[in-house]
Short mmCIF file of C-alpha atoms in Angstrom, two decimals:
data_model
loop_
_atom_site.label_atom_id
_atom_site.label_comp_id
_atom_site.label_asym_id
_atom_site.label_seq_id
_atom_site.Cartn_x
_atom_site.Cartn_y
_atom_site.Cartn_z
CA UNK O 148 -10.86 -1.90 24.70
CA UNK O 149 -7.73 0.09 24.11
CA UNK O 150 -4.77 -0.52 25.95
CA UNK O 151 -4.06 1.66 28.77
CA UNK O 152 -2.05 4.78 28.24
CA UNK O 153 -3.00 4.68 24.77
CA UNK O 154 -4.10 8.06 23.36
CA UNK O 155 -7.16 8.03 20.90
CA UNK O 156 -5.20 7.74 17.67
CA UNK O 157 -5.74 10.69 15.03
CA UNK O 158 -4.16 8.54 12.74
CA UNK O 159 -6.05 5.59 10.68
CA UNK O 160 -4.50 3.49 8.07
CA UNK O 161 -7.20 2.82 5.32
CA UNK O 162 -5.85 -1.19 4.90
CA UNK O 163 -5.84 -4.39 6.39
CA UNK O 164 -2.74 -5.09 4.03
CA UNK O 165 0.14 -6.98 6.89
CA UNK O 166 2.74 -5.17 4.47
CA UNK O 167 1.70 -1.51 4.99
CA UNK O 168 0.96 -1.66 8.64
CA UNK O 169 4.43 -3.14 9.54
CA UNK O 170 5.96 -0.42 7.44
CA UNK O 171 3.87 2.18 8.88
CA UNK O 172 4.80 0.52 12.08
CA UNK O 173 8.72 1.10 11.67
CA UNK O 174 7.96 5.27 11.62
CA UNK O 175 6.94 5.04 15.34
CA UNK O 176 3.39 5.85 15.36
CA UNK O 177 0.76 4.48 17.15
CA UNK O 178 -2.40 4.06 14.81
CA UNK O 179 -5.74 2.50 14.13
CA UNK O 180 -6.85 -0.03 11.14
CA UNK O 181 -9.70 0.42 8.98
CA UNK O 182 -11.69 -2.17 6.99
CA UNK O 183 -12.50 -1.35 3.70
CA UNK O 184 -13.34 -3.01 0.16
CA UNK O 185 -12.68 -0.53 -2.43
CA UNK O 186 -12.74 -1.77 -6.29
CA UNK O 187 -9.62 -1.96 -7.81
CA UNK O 188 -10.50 -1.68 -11.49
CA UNK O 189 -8.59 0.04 -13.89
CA UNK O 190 -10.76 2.86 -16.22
CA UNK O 191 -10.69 2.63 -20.29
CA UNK O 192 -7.58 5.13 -21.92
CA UNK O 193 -6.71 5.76 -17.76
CA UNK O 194 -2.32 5.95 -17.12
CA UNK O 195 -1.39 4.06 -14.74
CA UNK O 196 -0.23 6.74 -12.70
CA UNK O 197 -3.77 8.76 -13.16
CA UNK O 198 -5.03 5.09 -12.05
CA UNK O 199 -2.81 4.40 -9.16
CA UNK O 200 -3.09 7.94 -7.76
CA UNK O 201 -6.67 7.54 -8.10
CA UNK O 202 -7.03 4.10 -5.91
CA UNK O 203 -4.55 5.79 -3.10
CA UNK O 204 -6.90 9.19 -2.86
CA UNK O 205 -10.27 7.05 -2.87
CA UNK O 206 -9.31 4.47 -0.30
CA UNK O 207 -8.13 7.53 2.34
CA UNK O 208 -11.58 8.87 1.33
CA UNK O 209 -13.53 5.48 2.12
CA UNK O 210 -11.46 5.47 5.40
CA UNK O 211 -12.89 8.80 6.23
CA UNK O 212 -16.19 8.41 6.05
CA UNK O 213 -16.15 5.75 8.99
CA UNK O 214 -14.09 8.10 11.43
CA UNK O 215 -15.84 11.67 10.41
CA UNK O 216 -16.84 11.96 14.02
CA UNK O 217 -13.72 11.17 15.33
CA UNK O 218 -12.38 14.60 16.01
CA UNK O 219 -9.21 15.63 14.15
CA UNK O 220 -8.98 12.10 12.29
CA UNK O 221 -6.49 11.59 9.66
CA UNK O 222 -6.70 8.37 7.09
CA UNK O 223 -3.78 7.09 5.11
CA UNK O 224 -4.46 5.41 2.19
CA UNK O 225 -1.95 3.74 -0.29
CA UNK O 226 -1.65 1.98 -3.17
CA UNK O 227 1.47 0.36 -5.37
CA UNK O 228 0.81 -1.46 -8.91
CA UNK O 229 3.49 -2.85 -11.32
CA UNK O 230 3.75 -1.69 -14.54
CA UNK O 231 5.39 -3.20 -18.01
CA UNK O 232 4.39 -1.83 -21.27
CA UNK O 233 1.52 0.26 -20.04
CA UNK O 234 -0.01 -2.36 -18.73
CA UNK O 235 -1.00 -2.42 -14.72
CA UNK O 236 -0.38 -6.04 -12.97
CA UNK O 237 -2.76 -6.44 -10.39
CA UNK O 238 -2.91 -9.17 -8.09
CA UNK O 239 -3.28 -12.72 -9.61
CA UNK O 240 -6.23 -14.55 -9.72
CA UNK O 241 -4.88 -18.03 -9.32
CA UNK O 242 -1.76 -20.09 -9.18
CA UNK O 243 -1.95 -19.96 -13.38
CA UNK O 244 -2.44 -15.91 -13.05
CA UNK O 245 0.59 -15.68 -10.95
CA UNK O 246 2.90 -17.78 -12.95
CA UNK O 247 1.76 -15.77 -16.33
CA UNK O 248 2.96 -12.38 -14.79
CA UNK O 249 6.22 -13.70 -13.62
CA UNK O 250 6.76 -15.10 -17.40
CA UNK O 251 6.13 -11.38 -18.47
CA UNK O 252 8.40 -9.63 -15.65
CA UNK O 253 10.90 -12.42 -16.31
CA UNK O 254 14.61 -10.45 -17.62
CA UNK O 255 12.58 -6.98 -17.98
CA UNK O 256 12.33 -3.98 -15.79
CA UNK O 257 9.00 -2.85 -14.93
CA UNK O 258 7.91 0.18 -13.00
CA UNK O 259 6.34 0.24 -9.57
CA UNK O 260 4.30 2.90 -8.82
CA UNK O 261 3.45 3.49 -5.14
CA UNK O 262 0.87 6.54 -4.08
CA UNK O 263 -0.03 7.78 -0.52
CA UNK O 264 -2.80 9.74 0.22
CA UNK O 265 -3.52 11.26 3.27
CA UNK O 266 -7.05 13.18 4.23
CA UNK O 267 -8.28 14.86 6.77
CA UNK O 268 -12.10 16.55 7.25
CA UNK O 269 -10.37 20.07 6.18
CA UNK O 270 -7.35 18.80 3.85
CA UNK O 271 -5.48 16.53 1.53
CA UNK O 272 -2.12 15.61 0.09
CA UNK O 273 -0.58 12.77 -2.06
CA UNK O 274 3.31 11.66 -2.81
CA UNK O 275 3.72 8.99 -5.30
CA UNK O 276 6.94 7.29 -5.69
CA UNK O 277 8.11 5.44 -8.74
CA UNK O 278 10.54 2.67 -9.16
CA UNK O 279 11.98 0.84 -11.51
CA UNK O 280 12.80 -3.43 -11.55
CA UNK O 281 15.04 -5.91 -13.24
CA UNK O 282 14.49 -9.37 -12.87
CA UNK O 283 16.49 -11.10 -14.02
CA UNK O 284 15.85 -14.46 -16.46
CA UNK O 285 13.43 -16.80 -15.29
CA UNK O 286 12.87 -20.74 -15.32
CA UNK O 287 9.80 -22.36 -15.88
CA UNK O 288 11.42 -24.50 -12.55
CA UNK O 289 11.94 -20.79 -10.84
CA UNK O 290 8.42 -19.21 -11.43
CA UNK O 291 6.90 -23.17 -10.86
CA UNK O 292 8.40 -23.19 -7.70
CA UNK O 293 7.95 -19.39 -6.19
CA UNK O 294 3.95 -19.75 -7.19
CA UNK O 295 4.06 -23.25 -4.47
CA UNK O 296 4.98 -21.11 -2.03
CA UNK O 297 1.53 -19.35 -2.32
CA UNK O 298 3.98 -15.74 -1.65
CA UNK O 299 2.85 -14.67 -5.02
CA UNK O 300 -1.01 -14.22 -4.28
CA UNK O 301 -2.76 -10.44 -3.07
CA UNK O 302 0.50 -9.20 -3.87
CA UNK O 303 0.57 -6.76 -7.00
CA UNK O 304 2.77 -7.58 -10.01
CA UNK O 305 2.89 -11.70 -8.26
CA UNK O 306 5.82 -11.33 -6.11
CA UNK O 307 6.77 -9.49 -2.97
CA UNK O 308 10.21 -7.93 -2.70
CA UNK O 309 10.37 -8.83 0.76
CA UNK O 310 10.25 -12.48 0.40
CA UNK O 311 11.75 -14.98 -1.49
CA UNK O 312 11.51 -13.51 -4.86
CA UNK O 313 14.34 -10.98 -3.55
CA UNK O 314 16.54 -13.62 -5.14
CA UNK O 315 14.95 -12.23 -8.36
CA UNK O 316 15.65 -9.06 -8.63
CA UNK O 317 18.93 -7.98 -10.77
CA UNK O 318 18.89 -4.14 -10.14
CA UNK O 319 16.21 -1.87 -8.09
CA UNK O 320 16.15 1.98 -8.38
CA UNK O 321 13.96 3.79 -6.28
CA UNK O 322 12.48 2.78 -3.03
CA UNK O 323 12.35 -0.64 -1.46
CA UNK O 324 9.84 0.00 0.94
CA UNK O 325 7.55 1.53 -1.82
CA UNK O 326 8.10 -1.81 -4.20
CA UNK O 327 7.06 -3.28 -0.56
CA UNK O 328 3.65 -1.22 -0.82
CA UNK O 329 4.63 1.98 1.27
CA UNK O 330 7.43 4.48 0.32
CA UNK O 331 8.58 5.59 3.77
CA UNK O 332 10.62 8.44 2.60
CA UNK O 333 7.38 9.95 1.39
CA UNK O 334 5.25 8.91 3.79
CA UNK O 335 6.98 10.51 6.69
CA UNK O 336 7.33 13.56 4.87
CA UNK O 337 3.53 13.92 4.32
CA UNK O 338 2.84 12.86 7.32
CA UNK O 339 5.04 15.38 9.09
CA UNK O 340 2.81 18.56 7.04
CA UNK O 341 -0.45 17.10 8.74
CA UNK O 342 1.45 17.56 12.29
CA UNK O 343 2.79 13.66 12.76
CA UNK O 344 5.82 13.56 13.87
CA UNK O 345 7.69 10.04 12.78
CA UNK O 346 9.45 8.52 15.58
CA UNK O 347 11.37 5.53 14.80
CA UNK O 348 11.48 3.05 17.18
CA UNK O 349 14.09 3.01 19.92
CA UNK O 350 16.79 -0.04 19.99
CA UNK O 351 15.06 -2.74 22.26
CA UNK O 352 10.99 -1.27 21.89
CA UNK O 353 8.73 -3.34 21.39
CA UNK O 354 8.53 -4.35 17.53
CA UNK O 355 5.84 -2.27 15.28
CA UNK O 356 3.83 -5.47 15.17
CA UNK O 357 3.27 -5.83 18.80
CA UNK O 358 2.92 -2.37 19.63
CA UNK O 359 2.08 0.34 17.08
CA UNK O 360 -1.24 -1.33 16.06
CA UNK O 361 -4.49 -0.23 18.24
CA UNK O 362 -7.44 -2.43 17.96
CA UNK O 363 -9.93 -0.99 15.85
CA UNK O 364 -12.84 0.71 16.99
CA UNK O 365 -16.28 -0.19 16.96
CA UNK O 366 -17.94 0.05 13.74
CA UNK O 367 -18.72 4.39 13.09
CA UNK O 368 -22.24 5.01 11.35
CA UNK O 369 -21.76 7.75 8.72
CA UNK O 370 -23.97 8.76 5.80
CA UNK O 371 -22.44 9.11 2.29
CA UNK O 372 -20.74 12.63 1.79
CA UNK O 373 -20.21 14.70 -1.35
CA UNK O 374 -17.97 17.00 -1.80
CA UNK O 375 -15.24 16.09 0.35
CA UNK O 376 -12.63 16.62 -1.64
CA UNK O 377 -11.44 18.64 -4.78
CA UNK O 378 -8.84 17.98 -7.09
#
C-alpha cells in the first residue's frame, strides 16, 4: 500500500541501483522502482558510447513494458561505464577482477560515460554526459586494501567516487554525480521536457531516502511489444 497523500507516480526509475535512486532522490520527486535484469554485454566493433547509450535506452524500454497500463507512465533508465583505451570496465567479477582494474586506472585518466534515457508510450529522449578521471599512482597496499572493503564490487570501473576511493582521484572534469551513475544536470533537464518539474528538497524535509521512494507496485502483466521505439 502507498502511503497516504501519495499521488500515483508517473515517474519509474528502471533500477534497483541504491546510487541512482538517492540521486534521483535529491531532484525532489516522488517516484516508483522497477525490477529489471537487462544483459550488460558489450557488441563486437560497438564504441563505447554507441554501447553505453544503447544499455540506458533498452533498460527505460524494459521498464516500460511492466507499467504500459499505467496511464501517462514515464521510465528512466541510466547507465555509466568507465572507459581507458577503448576498452569498457564493467563491474568486477571478484575481489581479483576488482584489483586488476584499479592496476589499469592506477595514474591514468579514463572516461566515464553516463547516459539517461527517458520513455514514455508516445516519446523518447537521451542526454549522455562524459567525464574524464585521474587517479592518481596506486600501491599494491592501496588497491589491496580498497578491494577489503568490498566498495569496489557492482560498481563500474571498481570504485565508487562517493566512497573511499575519493581519496584517489587527482583531477575530475565533468560531472560528479554522473561518475556517481546519474548526471543530475542532465537529468533534470530531460526530465523537465517530459513535464517533471525538479524540486529540490527543502532545508529540514525529510531525506530522499526516506521519502522520495514509493513502494513498488504489484507485479504489471504485459506482452512483448515491437515497435516501441525508433531511432
Amino acid at each position: 500500500m502507498r502511503p497516504a497523500g501519495y499521488p500515483s507516480p508517473m515517474l519509474h526509475l528502471a533500477s534497483q541501483s541504491p546510487r541512482r535512486r538517492e540521486l534521483l532522490g535529491r531532484l525532489g520527486l516522488v517516484f516508483e522502482l522497477l525490477d529489471l535484469d537487462v544483459p550488460e554485454r558489450r557488441e563486437a566493433g560497438e564504441a563505447p558510447m554507441d554501447y553505453v547509450r544503447r544499455v540506458a535506452r533498452e533498460k527505460a524500454g524494459a521498464g516500460l513494458l511492466q507499467v504500459v497500463a499505467v496511464p501517462g507512465a514515464i521510465v528512466l533508465g541510466a547507465d555509466t561505464e568507465v572507459v581507458l583505451d577503448d576498452e569498457v570496465f564493467g563491474k568486477p567479477r571478484d575481489d581479483r577482477d576488482a584489483a586488476a582494474m584499479l592496476r589499469r586506472l592506477s595514474g591514468r585518466t579514463h572516461e566515464v560515460i553516463s547516459a539517461v534515457s527517458l520513455v514514455s508510450a508516445s516519446r523518447e529522449a537521451q542526454a549522455v554526459s562524459t567525464s574524464e578521471v585521474t587517479f592518481a599512482t596506486l600501491s599494491d597496499d592501496d588497491i589491496a586494501a580498497y578491494v577489503a572493503t568490498g566498495e569496489a564490487m557492482g560498481k563500474a570501473g571498481a570504485y565508487g567516487i562517493q566512497g573511499r576511493a575519493q581519496t584517489f582521484i587527482a583531477h575530475l572534469s565533468g560531472s560528479y554525480s554522473g561518475v556517481m551513475g546519474l548526471p543530475l544536470f542532465e537529468t533534470a533537464a530531460l526530465l523537465t521536457t517530459f513535464g517533471i518539474a525538479p524540486s529540490p528538497p527543502r532545508a529540514g524535509a525529510p531525506s530522499p531516502a526516506e521519502s522520495a521512494v514509493l513502494p513498488a507496485s504489484q507485479p504489471r502483466t504485459t506482452s512483448p511489444t515491437e515497435g516501441l521505439f525508433h531511432d
